Coordinates of C-alpha atoms and ligand atoms in Angstrom, one line a residue:
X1 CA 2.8 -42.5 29.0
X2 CA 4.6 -44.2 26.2
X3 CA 8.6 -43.1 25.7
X4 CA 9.2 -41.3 22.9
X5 CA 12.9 -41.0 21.6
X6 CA 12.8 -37.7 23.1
X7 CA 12.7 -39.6 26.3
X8 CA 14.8 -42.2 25.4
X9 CA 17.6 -39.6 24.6
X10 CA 17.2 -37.8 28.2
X11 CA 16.9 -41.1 31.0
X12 CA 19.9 -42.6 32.6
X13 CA 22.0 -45.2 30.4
X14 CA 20.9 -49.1 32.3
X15 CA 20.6 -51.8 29.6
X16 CA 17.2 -51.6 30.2
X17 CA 14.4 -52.7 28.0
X18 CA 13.1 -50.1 26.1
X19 CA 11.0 -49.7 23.2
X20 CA 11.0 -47.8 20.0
X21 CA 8.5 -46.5 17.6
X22 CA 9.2 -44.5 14.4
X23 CA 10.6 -44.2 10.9
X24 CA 13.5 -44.9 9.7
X25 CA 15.6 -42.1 8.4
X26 CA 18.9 -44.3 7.7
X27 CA 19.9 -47.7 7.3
X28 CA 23.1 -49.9 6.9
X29 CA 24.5 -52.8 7.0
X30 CA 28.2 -53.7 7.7
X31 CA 28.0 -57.2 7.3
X32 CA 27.3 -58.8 10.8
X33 CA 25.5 -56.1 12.2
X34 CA 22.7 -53.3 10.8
X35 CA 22.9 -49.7 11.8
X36 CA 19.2 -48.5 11.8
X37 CA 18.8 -44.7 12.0
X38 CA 15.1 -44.0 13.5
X39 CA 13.2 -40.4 14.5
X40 CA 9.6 -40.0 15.6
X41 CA 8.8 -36.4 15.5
X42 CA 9.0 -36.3 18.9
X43 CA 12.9 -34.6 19.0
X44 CA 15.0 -33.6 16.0
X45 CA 17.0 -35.7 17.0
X46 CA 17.7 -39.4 15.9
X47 CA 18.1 -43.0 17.6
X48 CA 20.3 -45.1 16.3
X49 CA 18.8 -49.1 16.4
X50 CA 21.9 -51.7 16.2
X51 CA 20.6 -54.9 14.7
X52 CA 22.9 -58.3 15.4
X53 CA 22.0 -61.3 13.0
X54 CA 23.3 -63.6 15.0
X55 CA 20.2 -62.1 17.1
X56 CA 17.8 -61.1 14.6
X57 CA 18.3 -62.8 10.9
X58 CA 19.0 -60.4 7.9
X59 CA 16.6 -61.9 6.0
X60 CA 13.8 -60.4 8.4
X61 CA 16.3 -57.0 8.4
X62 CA 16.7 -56.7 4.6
X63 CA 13.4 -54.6 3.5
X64 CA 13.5 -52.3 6.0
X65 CA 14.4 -49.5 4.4
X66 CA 14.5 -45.5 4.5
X67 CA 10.7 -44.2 5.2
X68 CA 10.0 -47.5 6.9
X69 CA 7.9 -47.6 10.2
X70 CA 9.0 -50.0 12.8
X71 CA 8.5 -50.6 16.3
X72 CA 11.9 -52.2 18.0
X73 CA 12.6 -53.5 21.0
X74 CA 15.7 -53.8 22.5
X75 CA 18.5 -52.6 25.1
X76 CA 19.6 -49.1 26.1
X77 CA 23.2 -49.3 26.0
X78 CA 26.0 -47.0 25.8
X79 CA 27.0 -46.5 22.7
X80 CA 31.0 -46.8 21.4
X81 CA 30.2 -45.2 18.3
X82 CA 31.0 -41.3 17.4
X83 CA 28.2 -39.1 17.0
X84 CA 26.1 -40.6 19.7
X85 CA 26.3 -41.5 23.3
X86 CA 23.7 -44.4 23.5
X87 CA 22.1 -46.7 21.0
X88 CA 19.7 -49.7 21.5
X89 CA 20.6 -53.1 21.0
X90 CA 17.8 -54.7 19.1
X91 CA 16.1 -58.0 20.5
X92 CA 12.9 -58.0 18.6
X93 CA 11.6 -55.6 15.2
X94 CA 8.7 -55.5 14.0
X95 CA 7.4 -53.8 10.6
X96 CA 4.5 -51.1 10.7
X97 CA 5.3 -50.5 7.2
X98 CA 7.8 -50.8 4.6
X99 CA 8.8 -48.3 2.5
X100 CA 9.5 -49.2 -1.3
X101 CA 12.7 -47.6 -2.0
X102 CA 12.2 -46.9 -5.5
X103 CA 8.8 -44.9 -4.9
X104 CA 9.3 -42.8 -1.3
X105 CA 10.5 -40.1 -2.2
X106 CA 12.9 -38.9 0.9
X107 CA 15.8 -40.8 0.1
X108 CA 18.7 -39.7 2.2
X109 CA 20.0 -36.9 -0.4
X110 CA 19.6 -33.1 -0.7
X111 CA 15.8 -32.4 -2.3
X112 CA 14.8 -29.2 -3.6
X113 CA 12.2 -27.3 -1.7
X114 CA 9.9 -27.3 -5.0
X115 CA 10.4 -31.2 -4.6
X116 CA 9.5 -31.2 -1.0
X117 CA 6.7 -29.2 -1.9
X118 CA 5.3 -31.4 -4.4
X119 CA 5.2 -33.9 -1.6
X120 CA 3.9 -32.1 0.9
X121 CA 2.2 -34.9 2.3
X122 CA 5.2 -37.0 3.5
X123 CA 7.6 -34.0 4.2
X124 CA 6.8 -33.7 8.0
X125 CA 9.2 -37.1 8.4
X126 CA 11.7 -35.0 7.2
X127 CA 14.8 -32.9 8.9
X128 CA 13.8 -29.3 8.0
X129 CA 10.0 -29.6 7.9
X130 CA 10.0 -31.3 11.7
X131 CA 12.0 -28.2 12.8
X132 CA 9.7 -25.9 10.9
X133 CA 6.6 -27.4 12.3
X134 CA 7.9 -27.9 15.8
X135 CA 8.1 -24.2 15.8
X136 CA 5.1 -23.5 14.0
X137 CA 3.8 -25.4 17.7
X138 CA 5.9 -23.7 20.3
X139 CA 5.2 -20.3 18.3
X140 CA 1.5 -20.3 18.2
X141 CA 2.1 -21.8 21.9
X142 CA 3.4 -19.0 23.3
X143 CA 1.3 -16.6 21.6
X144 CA -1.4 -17.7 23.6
X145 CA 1.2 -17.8 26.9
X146 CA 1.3 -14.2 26.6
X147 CA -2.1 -13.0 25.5
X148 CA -2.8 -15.1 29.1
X149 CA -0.4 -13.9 30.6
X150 CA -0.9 -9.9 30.3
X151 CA -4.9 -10.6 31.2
X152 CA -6.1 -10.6 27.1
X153 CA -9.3 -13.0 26.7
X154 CA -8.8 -15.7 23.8
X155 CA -12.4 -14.8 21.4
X156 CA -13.7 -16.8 18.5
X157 CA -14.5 -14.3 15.4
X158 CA -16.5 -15.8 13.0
X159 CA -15.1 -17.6 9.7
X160 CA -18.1 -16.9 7.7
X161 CA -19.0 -13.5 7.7
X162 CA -21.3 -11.0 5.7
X163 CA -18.7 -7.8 6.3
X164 CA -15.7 -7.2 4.5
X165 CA -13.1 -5.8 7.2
X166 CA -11.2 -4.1 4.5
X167 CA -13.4 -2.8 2.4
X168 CA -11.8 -4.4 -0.5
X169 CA -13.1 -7.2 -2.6
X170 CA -10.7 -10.1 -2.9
X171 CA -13.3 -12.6 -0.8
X172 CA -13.9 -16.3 -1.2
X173 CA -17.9 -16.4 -1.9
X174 CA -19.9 -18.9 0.3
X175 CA -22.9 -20.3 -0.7
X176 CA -25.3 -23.5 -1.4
X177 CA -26.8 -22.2 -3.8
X178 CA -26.6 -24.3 -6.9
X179 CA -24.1 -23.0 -9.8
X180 CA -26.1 -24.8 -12.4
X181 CA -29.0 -22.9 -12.1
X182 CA -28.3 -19.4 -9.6
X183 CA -31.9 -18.4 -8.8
X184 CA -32.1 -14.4 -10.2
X185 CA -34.7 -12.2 -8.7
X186 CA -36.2 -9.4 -11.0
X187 CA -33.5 -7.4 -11.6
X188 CA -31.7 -10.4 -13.0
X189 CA -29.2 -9.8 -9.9
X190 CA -28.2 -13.2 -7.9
X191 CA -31.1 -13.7 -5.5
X192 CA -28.9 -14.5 -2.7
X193 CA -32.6 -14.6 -0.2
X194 CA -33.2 -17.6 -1.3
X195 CA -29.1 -18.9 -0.3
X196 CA -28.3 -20.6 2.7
X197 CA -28.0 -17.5 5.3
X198 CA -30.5 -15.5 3.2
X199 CA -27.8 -13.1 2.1
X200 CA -24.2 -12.9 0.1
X201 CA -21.7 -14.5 2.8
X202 CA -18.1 -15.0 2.4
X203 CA -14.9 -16.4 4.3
X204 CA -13.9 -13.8 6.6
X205 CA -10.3 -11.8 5.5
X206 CA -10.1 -10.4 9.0
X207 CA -11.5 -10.9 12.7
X208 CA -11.0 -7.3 13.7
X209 CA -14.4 -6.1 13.4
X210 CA -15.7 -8.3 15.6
X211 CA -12.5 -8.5 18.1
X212 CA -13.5 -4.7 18.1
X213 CA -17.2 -5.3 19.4
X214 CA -15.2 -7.8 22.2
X215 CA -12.7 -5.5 23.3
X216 CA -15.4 -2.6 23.9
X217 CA -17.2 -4.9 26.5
X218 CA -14.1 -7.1 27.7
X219 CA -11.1 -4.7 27.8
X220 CA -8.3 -6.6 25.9
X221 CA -9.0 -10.1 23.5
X222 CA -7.1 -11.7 21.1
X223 CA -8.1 -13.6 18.4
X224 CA -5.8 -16.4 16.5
X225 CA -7.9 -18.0 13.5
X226 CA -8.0 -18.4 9.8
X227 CA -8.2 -16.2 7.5
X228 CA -8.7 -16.3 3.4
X229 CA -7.9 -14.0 1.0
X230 CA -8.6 -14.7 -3.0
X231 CA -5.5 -12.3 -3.9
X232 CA -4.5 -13.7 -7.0
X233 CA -0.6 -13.1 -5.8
X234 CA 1.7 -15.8 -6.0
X235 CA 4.5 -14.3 -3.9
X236 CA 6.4 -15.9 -1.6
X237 CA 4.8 -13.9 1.1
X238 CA 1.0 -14.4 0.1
X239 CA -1.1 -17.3 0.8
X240 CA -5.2 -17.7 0.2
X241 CA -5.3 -19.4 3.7
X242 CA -3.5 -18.1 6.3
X243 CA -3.4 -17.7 10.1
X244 CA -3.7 -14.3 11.9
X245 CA -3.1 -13.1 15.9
X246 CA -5.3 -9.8 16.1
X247 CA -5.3 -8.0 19.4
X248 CA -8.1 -6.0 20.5
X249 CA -7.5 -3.3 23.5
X250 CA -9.9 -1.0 25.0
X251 CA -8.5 2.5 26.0
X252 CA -4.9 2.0 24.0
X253 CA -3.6 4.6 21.6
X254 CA -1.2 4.2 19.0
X255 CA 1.6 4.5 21.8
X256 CA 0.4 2.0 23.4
X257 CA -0.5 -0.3 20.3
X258 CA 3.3 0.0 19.5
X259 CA 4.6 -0.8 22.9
X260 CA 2.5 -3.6 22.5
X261 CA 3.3 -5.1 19.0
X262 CA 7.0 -4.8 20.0
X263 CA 6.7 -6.3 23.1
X264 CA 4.9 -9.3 22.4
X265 CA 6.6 -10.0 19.0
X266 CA 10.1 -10.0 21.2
X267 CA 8.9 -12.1 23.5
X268 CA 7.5 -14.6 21.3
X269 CA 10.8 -15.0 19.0
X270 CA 12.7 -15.1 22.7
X271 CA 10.3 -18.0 23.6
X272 CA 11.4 -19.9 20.5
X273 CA 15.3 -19.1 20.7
X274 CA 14.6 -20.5 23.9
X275 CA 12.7 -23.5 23.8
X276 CA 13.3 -24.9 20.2
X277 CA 17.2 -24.4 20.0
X278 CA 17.5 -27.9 18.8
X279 CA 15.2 -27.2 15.6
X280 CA 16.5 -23.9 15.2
X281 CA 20.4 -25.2 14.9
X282 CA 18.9 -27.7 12.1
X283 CA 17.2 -24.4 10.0
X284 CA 20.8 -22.1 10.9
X285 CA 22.7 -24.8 9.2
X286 CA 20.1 -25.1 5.9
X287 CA 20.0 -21.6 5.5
X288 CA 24.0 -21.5 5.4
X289 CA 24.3 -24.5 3.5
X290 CA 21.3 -22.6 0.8
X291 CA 23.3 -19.4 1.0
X292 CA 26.3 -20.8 -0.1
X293 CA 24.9 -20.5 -3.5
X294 CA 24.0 -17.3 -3.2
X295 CA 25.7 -13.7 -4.5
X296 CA 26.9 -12.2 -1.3
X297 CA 24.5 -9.5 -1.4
X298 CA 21.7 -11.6 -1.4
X299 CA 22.8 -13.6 1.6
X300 CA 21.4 -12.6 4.8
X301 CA 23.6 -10.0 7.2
X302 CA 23.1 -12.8 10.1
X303 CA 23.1 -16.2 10.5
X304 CA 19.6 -16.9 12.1
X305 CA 20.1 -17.6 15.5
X306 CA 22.1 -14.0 15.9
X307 CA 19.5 -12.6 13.2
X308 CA 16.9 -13.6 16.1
X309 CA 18.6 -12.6 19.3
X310 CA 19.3 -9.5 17.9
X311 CA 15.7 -8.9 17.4
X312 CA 14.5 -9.8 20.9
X313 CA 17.8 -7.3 22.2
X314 CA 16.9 -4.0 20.0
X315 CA 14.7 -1.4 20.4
X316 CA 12.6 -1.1 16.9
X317 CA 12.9 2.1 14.9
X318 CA 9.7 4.4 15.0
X319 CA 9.1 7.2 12.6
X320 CA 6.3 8.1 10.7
X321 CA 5.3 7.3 7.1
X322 CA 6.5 10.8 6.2
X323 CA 9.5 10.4 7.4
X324 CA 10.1 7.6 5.8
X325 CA 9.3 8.7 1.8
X326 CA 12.1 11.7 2.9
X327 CA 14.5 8.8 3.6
X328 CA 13.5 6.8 0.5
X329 CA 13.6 10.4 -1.2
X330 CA 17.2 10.9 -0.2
X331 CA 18.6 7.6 -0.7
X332 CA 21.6 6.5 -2.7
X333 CA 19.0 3.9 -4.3
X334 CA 16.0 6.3 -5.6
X335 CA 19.3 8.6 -6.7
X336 CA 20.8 5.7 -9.0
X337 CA 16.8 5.3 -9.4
X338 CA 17.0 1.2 -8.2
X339 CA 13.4 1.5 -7.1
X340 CA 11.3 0.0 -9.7
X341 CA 8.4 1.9 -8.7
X342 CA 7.8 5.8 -7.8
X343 CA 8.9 7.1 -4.7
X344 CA 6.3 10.3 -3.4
X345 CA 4.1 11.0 -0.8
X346 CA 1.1 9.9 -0.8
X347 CA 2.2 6.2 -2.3
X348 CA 1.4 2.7 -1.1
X349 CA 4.5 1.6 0.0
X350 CA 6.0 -1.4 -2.2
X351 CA 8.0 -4.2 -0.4
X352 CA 11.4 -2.8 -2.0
X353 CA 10.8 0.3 0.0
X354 CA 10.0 -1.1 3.0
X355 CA 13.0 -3.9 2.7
X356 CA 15.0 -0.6 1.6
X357 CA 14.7 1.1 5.1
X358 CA 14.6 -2.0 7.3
X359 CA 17.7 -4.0 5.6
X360 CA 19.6 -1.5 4.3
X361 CA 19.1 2.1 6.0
X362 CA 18.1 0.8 9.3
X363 CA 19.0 -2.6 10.0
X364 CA 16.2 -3.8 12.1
X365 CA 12.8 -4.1 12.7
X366 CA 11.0 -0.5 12.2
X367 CA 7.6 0.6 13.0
X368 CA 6.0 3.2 11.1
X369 CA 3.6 5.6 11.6
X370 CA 0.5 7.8 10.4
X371 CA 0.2 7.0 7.1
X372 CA -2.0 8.8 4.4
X373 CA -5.5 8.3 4.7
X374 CA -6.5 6.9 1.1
X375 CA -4.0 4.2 1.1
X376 CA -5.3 2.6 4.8
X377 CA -8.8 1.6 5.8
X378 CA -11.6 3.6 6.7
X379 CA -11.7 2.6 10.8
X380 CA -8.6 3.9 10.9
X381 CA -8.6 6.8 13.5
X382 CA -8.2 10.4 11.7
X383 CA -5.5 12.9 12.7
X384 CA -5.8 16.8 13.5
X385 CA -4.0 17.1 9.9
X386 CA -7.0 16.1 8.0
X387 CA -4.4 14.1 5.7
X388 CA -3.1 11.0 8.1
X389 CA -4.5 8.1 10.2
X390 CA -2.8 6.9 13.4
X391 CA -1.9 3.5 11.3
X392 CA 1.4 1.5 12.3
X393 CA 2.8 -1.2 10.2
X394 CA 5.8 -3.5 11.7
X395 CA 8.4 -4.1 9.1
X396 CA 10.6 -6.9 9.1
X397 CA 13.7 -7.7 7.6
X398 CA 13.1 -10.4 5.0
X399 CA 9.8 -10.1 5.0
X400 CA 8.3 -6.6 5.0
X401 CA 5.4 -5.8 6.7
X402 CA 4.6 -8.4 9.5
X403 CA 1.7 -6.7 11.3
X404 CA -0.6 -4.1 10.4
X405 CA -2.5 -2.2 13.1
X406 CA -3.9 1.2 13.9
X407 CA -5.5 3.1 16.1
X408 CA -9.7 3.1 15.8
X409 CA -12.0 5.9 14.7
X410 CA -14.1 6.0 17.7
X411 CA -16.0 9.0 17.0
X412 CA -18.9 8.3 15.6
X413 CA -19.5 10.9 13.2
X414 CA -16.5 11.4 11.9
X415 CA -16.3 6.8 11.4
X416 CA -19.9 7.1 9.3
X417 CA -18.3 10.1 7.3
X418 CA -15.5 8.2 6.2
X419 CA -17.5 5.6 5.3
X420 CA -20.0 7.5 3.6
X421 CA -16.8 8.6 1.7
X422 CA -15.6 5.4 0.6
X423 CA -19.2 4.3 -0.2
X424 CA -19.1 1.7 2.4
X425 CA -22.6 0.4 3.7
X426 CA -23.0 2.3 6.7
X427 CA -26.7 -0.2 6.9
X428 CA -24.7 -3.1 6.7
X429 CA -22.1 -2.3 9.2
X430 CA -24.8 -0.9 11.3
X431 CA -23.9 -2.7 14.6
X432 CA -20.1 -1.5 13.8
X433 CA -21.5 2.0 14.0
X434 CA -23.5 0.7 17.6
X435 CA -20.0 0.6 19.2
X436 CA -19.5 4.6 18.6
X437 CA -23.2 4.9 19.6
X438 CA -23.2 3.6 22.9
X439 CA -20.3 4.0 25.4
X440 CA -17.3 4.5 22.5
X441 CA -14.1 4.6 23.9
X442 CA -10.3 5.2 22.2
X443 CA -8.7 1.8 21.4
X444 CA -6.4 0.2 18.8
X445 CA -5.3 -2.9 17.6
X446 CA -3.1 -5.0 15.0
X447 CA -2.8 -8.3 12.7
X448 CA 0.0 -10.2 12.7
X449 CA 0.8 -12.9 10.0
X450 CA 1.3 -16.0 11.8
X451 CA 3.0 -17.6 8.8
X452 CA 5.2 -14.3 7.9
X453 CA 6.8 -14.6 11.6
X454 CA 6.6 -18.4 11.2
X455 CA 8.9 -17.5 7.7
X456 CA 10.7 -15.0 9.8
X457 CA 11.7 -17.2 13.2
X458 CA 12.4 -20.3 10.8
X459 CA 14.5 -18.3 8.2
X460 CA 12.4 -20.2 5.6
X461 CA 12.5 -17.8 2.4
X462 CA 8.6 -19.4 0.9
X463 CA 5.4 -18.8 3.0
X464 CA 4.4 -22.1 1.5
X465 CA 6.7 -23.8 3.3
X466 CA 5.6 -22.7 6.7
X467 CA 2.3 -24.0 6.7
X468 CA 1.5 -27.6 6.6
X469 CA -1.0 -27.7 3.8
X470 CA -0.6 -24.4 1.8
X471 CA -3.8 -22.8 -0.4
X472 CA -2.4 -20.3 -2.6
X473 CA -3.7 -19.7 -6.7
X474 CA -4.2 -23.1 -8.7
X475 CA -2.7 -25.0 -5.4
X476 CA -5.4 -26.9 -3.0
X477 CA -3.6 -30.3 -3.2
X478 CA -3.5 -32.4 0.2
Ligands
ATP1 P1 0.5 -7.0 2.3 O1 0.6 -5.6 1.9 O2 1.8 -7.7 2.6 O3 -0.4 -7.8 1.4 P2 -1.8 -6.4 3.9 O4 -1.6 -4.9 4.0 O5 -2.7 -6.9 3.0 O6 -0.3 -7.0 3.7 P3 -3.2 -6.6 6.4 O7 -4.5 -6.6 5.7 O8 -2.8 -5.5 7.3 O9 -2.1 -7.0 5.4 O10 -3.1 -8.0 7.3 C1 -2.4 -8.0 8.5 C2 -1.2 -9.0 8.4 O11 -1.6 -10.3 7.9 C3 -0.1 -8.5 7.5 O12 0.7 -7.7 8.2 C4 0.6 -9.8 7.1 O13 1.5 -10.2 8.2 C5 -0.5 -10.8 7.1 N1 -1.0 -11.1 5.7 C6 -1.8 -10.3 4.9 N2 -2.1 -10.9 3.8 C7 -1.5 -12.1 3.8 C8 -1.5 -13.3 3.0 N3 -2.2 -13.2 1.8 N4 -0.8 -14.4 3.4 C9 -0.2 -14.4 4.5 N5 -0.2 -13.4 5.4 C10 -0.8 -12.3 5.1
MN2 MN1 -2.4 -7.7 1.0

């Protein structure tokens, strides 16, 4: 295997030959010698190259500059210099690629995130977004460590689907048929018999349905794929494409579910406290350094790292949904009426409420519980009270809701009923409806964001920085 500077930071200190490939993040030259900062992705950290010219001439030294790639070869020595404790000792560089100074647009200076953004294409060579995307990694890697782990089965939902999970439009249309000339069958409707799968299909908004039909055959699954949503809302928690983890399990409750949820989401932040402390130490310091401008009641309670451990450490706060409206009820804030929108049960809850009880009237994570029935979807499974469904949303600071689960309707009648209700195609859905046919059993499940605990375990405030290539309204570039 070739050495990457990881590597190259971590073996014993010989003089040997070693060799380096990457970009440059920092260049200088003193005079007689050139200090040549490189990274390849591989570490955070840097490698600093030290370039004689009695040894190599400056001429061949000059162009290299920031955002250049360059393979070096050279010495591992010990270095005398602060900051470091070895360096290599150049014997031979040669370019990949230059990079014109006056067009790449990392120079080594403070960008905005806008400006990062704009360039979105270069910005995994930089500082923040290698830490961002190195967790992005480890986090999605563990996620599948402890679905393994705890005996869940990895399943493939489908991307294209004909179902909407939800209920709710808001659904990319796909289709070949030509939108010149859409074929219209006598009613003048879209003839969608004559489109590619002989039917209206779009890109799926959710894998539960069909994690569902897996579960009630293989116990517990998991699924961890796209998902696309054509909400117009350009918030810095919404994206068109995003990434979602949605457990499945056969015979859980809404106990259970909870117990779940909690425990995995601990365990994957305390996998990335763990494992990426490097990266993490790079975000603690941006976010410190970004707060600084900040009115001290926007800045966050915690710096990140203790904002995470603390997590992992706590119990989460459970209490239902009505619970919750008499806290928001109460509160100093609905009294000095802060809330821009109406607090009452029976309401949707807005992310100011939920921020509300996490950041300021709890202080941590907080699960709630059984929420109304006409504000969550119709598989949700029905209480004794005829009012409330055994849903559970996670809130977390910061971010708001971060998963979204609930307990299924497994009774058959009363899952067609609702439907019926909420004049949802009981024909279409018919092998939904199978499931509570043949052999139904009780079991929940949830969704988590990938990119909201992405945003969460990063500290990074915009979703649209924690996703390489972001899809959000008017924004397909790269
Ligand atoms: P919200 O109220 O924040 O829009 P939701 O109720 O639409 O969320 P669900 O349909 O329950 O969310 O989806 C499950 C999870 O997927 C959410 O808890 C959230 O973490 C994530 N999620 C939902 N919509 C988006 C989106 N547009 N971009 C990124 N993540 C999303
Ligand atoms: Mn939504």
């Amino acid at each position: 295997m070739k050495q990457t500077i990881k590597d190259l930071l971590q073996i014993p200190i010989q003089n040997q030959e070693v060799s380096v490939k990457g970009w440059v993040r920092n260049e200088r030259d003193s005079g007689e010698v050139a200090f040549i900062v490189m990274n390849d992705g591989s570490t955070p950290k840097t490698l600093q190259i030290v370039v004689d010219f009695n040894k190599i001439p400056r001429e061949q030294v000059a162009p290299i500059k920031v955002g250049a790639c360059l393979h070096v070869k050279g010495k591992l020595v010990a270095s005398a210099g602060k900051g470091q404790d070895r360096e290599v000792l150049a014997e031979s560089i040669e370019i990949y690629g230059l990079a014109n100074p006056n067009e790449y647009p990392f120079q080594p200076k403070k960008h905005s995130l806008e400006f990062v953004r704009e360039n979105a294409h270069l910005r995994s060579r930089t500082a923040t977004f290698g830490a961002v995307f190195r967790i992005r990694h480890t986090l999605a890697y563990a996620i599948h460590k402890y679905f393994n782990d705890n005996g869940f089965y990895y399943v493939h939902s489908p991307i294209i689907t004909a179902s909407d999970a939800e209920g709710a439009g808001e659904m990319f249309q796909v289709t070949t048929l030509p939108l010149q000339n859409i074929p219209k069958n006598e009613q003048g409707e879209v003839d969608f018999k004559q489109d590619f799968f002989g039917r209206s299909t779009n890109l799926t908004v959710s894998g539960q349905l069909e994690a569902e039909l897996m579960a009630l055959g293989l116990g517990k699954v998991y699924t961890f794929g796209p998902t696309f949503r054509a909400e117009n809302s350009n918030t810095t928690r919404h994206l068109a494409e995003f990434w979602m983890i949605e457990p499945e399990m056969a015979f859980y409750e809404l106990q259970d579910n909870m117990d779940l949820a909690e425990d995995f989401v601990k365990y994957v932040i305390g996998y990335a406290l763990e494992h990426c402390a490097e990266d993490l130490d790079i975000l603690e310091k941006r976010l410190l350094d970004e707060e600084k401008s900040k009115k001290q009641e926007e800045r966050s309670p915690m710096p990140l790292l203790e904002k995470l451990k603390f997590v992992t450490q706590n119990p989460f706060e459970r209490l239902t949904y009505t619970e919750a409206i008499e806290i928001l009820l109460a509160s100093p804030y609905h009294k000095k009426k802060k809330f821009q929108f109406e607090v009452k049960w029976g309401i949707d809850l807005q992310s100011e409420h939920e921020r509300y009880l996490v950041e300021k009237h709890f202080q941590k994570p907080v699960i709630l519980t059984n929420y109304p029935k006409e504000i969550k979807a119709f598989y949700m499974k029905q209480n004794e009270d005829g009012k409330t469904v055994r849903a559970m949303d996670v809130l977390f600071p910061g971010i708001g809701e971060i998963i979204g689960g609930s307990q299924r309707e497994e009774n058959y009648e009363k899952l067609k009923n609702r439907m019926e209700e909420l004049g949802i195609s009981t024909q279409e859905l018919w092998w939904y409806l199978d499931t509570r046919k043949f052999g139904t059993a009780p079991h929940s499940g949830f969704g988590l964001g990938f990119e909201r605990l992405v945003q969460f375990v990063t500290g990074m405030g915009n979703i649209r920085d924690v996703i390489p290539f972001p899809r959000y309204p008017k924004g397909a570039e790269f």
